[in-house]
Short mmCIF file of C-alpha atoms in Angstrom, two decimals:
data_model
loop_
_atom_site.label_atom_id
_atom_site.label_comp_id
_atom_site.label_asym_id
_atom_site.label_seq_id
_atom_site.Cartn_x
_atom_site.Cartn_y
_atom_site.Cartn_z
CA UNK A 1 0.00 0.00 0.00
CA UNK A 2 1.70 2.92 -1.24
CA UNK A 3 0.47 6.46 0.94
CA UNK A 4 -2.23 8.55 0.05
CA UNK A 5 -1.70 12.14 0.52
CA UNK A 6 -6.09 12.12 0.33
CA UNK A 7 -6.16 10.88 3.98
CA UNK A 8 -4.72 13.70 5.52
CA UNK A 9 -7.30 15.81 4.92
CA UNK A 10 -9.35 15.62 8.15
CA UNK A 11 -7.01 17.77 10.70
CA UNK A 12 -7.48 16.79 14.40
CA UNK A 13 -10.38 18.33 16.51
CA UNK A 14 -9.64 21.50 18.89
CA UNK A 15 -11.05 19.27 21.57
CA UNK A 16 -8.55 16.32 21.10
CA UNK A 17 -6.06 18.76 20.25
CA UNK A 18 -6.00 20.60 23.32
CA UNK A 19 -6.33 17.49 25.73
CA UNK A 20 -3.22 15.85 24.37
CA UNK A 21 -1.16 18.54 24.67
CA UNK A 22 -2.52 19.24 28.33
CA UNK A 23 -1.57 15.46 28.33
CA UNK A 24 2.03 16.27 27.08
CA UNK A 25 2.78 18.70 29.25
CA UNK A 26 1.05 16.37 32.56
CA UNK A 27 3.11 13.77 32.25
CA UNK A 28 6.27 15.10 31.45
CA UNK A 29 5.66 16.95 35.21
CA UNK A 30 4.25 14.03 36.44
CA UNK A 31 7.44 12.26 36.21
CA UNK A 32 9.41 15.29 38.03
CA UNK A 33 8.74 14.45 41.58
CA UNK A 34 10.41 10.95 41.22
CA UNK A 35 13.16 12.05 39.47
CA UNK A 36 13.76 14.91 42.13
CA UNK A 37 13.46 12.80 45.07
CA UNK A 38 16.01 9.90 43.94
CA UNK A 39 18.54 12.90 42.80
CA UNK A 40 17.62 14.23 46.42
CA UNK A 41 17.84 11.03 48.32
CA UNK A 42 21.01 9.77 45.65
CA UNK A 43 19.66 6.66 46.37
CA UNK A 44 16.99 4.56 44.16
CA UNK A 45 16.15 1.88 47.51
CA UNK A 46 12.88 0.55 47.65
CA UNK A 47 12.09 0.51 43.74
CA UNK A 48 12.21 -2.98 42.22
CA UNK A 49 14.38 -3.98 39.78
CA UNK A 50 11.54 -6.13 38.24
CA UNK A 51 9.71 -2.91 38.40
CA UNK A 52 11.87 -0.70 36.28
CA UNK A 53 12.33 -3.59 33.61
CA UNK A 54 8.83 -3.86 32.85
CA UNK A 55 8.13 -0.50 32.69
CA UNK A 56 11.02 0.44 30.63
CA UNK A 57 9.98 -2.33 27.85
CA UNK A 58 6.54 -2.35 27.97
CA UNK A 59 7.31 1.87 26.88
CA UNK A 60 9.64 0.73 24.45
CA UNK A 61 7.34 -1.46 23.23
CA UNK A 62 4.32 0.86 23.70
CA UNK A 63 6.38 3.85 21.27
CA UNK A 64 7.04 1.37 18.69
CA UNK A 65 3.60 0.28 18.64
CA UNK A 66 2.18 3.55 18.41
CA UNK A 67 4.66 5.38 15.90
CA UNK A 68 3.98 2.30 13.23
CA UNK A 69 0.16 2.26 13.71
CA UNK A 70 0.77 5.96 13.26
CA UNK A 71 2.86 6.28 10.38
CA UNK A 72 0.70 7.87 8.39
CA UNK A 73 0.83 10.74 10.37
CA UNK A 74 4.21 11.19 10.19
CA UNK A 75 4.21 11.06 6.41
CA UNK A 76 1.40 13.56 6.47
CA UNK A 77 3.46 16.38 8.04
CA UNK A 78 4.85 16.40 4.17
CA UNK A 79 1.21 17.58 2.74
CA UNK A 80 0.20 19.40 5.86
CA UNK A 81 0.86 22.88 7.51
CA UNK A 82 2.74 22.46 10.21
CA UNK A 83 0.05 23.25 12.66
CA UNK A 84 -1.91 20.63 11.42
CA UNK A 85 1.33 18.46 11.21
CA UNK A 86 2.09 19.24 15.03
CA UNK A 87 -1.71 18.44 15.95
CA UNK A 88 -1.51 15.49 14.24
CA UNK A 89 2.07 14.24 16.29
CA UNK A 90 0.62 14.62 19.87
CA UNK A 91 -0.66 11.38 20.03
CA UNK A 92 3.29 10.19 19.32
CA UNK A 93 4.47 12.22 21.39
CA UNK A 94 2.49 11.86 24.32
CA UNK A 95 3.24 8.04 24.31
CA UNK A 96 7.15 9.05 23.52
CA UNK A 97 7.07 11.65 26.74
CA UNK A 98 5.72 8.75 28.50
CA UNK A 99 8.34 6.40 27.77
CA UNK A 100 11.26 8.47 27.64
CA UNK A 101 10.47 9.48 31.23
CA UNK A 102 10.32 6.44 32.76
CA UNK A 103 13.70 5.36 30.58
CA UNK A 104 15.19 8.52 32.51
CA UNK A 105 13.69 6.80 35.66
CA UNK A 106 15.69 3.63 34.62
CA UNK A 107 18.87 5.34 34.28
CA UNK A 108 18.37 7.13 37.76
CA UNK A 109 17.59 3.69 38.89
CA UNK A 110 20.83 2.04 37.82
CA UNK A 111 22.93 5.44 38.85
CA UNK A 112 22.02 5.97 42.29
CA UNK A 113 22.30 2.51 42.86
CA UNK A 114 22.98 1.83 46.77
CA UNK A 115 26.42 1.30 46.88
CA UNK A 116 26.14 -1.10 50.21
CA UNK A 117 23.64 -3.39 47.92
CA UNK A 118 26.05 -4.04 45.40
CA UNK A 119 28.82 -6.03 46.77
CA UNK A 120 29.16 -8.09 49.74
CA UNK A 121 33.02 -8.69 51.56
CA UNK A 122 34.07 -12.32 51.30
CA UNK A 123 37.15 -14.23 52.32
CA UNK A 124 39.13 -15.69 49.42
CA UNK A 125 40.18 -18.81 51.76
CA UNK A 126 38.15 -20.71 54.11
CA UNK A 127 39.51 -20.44 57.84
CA UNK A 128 38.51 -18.50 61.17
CA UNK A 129 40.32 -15.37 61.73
CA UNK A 130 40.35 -13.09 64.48
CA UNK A 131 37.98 -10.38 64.39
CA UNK A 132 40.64 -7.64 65.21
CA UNK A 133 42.22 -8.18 62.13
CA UNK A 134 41.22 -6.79 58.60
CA UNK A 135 40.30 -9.74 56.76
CA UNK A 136 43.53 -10.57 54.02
CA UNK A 137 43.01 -11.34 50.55
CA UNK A 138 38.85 -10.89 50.93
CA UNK A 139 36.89 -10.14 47.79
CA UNK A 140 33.67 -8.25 46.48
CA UNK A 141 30.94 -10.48 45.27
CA UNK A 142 28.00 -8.71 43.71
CA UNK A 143 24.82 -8.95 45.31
CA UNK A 144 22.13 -11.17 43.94
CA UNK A 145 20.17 -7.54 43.86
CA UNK A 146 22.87 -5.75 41.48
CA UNK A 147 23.41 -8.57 39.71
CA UNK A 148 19.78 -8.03 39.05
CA UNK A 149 19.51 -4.79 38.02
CA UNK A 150 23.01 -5.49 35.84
CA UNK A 151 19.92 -8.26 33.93
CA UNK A 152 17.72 -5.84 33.51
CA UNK A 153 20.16 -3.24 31.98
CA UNK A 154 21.41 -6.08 29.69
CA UNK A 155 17.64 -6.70 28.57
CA UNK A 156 16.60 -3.03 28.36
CA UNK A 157 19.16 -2.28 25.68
CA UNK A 158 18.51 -5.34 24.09
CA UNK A 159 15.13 -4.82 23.90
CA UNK A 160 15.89 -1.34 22.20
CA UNK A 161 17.61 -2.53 19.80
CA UNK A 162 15.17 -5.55 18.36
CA UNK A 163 12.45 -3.06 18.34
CA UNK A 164 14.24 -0.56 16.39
CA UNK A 165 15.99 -3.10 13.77
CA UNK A 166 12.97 -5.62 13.20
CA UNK A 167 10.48 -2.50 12.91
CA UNK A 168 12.95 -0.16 10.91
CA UNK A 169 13.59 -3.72 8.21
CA UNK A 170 9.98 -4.15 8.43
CA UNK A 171 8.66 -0.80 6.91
CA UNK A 172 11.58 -0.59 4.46
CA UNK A 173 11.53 -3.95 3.08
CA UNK A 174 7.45 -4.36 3.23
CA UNK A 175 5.98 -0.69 4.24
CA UNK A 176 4.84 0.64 7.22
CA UNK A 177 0.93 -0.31 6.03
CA UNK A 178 2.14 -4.28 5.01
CA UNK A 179 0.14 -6.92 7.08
CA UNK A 180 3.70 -8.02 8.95
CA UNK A 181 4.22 -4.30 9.92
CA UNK A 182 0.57 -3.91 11.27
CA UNK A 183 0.79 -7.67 12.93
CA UNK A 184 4.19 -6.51 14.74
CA UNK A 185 2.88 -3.45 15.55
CA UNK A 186 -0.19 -5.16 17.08
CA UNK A 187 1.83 -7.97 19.12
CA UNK A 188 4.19 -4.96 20.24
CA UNK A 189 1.40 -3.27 21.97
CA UNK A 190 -0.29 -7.08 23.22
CA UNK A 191 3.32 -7.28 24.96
CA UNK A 192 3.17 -3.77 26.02
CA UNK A 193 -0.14 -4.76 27.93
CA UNK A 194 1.06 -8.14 29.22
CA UNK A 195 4.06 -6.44 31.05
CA UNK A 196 2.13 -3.16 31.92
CA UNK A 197 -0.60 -6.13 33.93
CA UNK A 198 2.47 -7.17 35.81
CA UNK A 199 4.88 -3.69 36.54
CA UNK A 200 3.60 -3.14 39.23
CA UNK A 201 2.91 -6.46 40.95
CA UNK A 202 6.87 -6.72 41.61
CA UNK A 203 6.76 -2.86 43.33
CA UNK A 204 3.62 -3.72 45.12
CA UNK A 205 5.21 -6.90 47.10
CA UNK A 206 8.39 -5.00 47.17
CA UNK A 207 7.21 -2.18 49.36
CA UNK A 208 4.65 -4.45 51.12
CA UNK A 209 7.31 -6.06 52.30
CA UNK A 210 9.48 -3.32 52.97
CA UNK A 211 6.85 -1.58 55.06
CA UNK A 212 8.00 1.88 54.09
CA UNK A 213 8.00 4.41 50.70
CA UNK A 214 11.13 4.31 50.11
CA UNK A 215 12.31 5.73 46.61
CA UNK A 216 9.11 6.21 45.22
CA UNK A 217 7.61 9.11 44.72
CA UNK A 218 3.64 9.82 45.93
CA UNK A 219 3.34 13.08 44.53
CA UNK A 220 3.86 11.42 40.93
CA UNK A 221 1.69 8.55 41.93
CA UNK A 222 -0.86 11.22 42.81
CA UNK A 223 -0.67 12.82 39.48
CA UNK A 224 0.04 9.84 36.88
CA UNK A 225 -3.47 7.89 38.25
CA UNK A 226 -5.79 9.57 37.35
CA UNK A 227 -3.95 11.29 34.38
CA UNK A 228 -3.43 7.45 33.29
CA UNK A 229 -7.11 7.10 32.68
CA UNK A 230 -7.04 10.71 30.42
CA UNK A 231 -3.83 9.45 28.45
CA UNK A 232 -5.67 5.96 27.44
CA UNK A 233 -9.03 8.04 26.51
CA UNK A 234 -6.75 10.63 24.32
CA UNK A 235 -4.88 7.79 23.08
CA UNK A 236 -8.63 5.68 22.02
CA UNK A 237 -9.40 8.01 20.16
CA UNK A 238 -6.63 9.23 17.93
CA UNK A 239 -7.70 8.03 14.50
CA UNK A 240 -5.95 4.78 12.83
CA UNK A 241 -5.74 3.57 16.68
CA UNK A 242 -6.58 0.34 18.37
CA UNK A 243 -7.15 -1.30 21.71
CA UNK A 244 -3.60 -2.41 21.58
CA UNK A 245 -2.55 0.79 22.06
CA UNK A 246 -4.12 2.49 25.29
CA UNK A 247 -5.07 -1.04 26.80
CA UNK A 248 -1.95 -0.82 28.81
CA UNK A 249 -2.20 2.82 29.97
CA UNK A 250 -5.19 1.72 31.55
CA UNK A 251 -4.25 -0.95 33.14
CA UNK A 252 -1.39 0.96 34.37
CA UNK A 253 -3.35 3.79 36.24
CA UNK A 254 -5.23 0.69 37.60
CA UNK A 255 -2.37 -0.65 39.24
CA UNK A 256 -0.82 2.17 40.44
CA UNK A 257 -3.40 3.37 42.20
CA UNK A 258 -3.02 0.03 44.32
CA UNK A 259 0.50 1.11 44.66
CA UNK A 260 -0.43 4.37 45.57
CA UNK A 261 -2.67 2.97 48.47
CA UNK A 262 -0.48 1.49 49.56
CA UNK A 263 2.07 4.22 49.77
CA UNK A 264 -0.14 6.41 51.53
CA UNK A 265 -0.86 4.27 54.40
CA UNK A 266 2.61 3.51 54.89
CA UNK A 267 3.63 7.05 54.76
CA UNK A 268 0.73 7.54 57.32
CA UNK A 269 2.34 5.49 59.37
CA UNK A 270 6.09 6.58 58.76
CA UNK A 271 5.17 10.32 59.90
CA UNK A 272 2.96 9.14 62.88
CA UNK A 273 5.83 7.19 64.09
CA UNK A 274 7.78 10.26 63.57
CA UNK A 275 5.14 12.30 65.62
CA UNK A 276 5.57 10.41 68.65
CA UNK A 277 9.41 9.50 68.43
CA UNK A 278 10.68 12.34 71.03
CA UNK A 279 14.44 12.33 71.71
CA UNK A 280 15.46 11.12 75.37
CA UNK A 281 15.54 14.67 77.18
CA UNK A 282 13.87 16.54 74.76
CA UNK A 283 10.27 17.21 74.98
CA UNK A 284 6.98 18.66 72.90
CA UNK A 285 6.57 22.74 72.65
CA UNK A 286 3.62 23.36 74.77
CA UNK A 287 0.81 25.26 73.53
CA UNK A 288 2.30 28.08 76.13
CA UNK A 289 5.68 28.06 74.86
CA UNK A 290 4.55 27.99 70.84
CA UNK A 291 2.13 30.94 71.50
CA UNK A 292 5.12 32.97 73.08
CA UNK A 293 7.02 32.48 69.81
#
């Protein structure tokens, strides 16, 4: 199927429009509080490894998906003004701000690291030693945990670079409209869904278990739930779209909002614990004392 500049006649609605590019601009802040507080904290504890490798794949996946279900709209741009042009990208590049976000989350991830996860002190020969001493000839073993996120690095890039070969042979050799190019497309955003279903099972347990925040950010879980269900409706109904494509978005504001419940009672907790932890000597302001000040 060769293209057809007759298609890109119809320019995208005011309405649609104007709620992707609120979109746009949502979730690129959205993301901001989690980057801020693991730059903050220079640590990335408490966020899963298993986490940050779904996520980052399933948006891999999820821009592939929607850029070759959506390549007529970048070939329109060459008929179009570029207002129209730039209307008709939003849907791209709400689903590219998106991904390349949480890819900047998986580089935070694997930078701010915990250094005292990553390697544990063994001795290189078998035999008690005193505990005065240094231990001689000991070695660094990595932790099962940064051997883990040292996986998921491995597969990330990977992952990258299959999607971008296989989909940039597939529209040059048989065009972006070709059955195998819609079909890859298609299973690209089915694989998107599968792993956006489990993200956030592996954070959930995590900080279950944990019994504290951590890493994570609530002020971007507070923003990206609901804004999940907007950025699946915007998605729906771009034109040339199907349910391949904003399945997973929904799914995703479905489970983090179980995340986010449980964040919030666990930061509950954390600052009511902090309420009542007074310092041996110290004690509360009275209301006397506060009203002087």
């Amino acid at each position: 199927m060769l293209f057809d500049p007759t298609v890109c006649d119809e320019a995208p609605s005011s309405h649609n429009t104007l709620l992707t590019a609120l979109l746009c601009i949502g979730t690129f802040l959205s993301y901001l509080p989690q980057h801020i507080k693991i730059l903050k904290r220079r640590s990335s504890d408490g966020i899963s490894p298993y986490f940050i490798l779904l996520g980052t794949v399933g948006a891999g996946s999820n821009i592939t998906n929607i850029i070759l279900l959506q390549f007529i709209a970048l070939q329109c741009c060459t008929v179009q003004t570029l207002g129209v042009c730039v209307a008709s990208l939003l849907g791209i590049l709400q689903v590219c701000i998106q991904g390349g976000m949480f890819y900047i989350t998986f580089v935070l991830y694997m930078s701010f690291f915990p250094e005292q996860n990553k390697y544990i002190e063994q001795a290189a020969e078998d035999g008690a030693q005193s505990e005065a001493q240094p231990l001689l000839g000991s070695r660094r073993q990595a932790t099962a945990e940064w051997q883990t996120a040292l996986w998921v690095t491995a597969a990330v890039v990977t992952h990258a670079a299959v999607c971008m070969g296989l989909s940039t042979l597939l529209v040059v050799g048989v065009g972006p409209y070709a059955g195998p190019t819609r079909t890859w497309a298609s299973l690209l955003g089915l694989f998107s869904l599968c792993l956006t279903c489990m993200q956030f099972l592996p954070q959930i347990v995590k900080t279950w278990r944990a019994g504290t925040v951590g890493a994570l950010s609530i002020p971007m879980m507070l923003m990206q739930t609901p804004g999940g269900y907007l950025f699946a409706y915007s998605i729906a109904i771009r034109p040339g779209v199907n349910w391949s494509s904003w399945i997973s978005t929904f799914m995703a504001a479905t489970l983090q909002g179980v995340l986010l419940g449980i964040c919030l009672i666990f930061d509950a907790r954390e600052k009511r614990a902090r309420a009542t932890d007074v310092p041996s000597g110290e004690s509360l302001p009275n209301h006397a004392d506060a009203a002087a000040n």
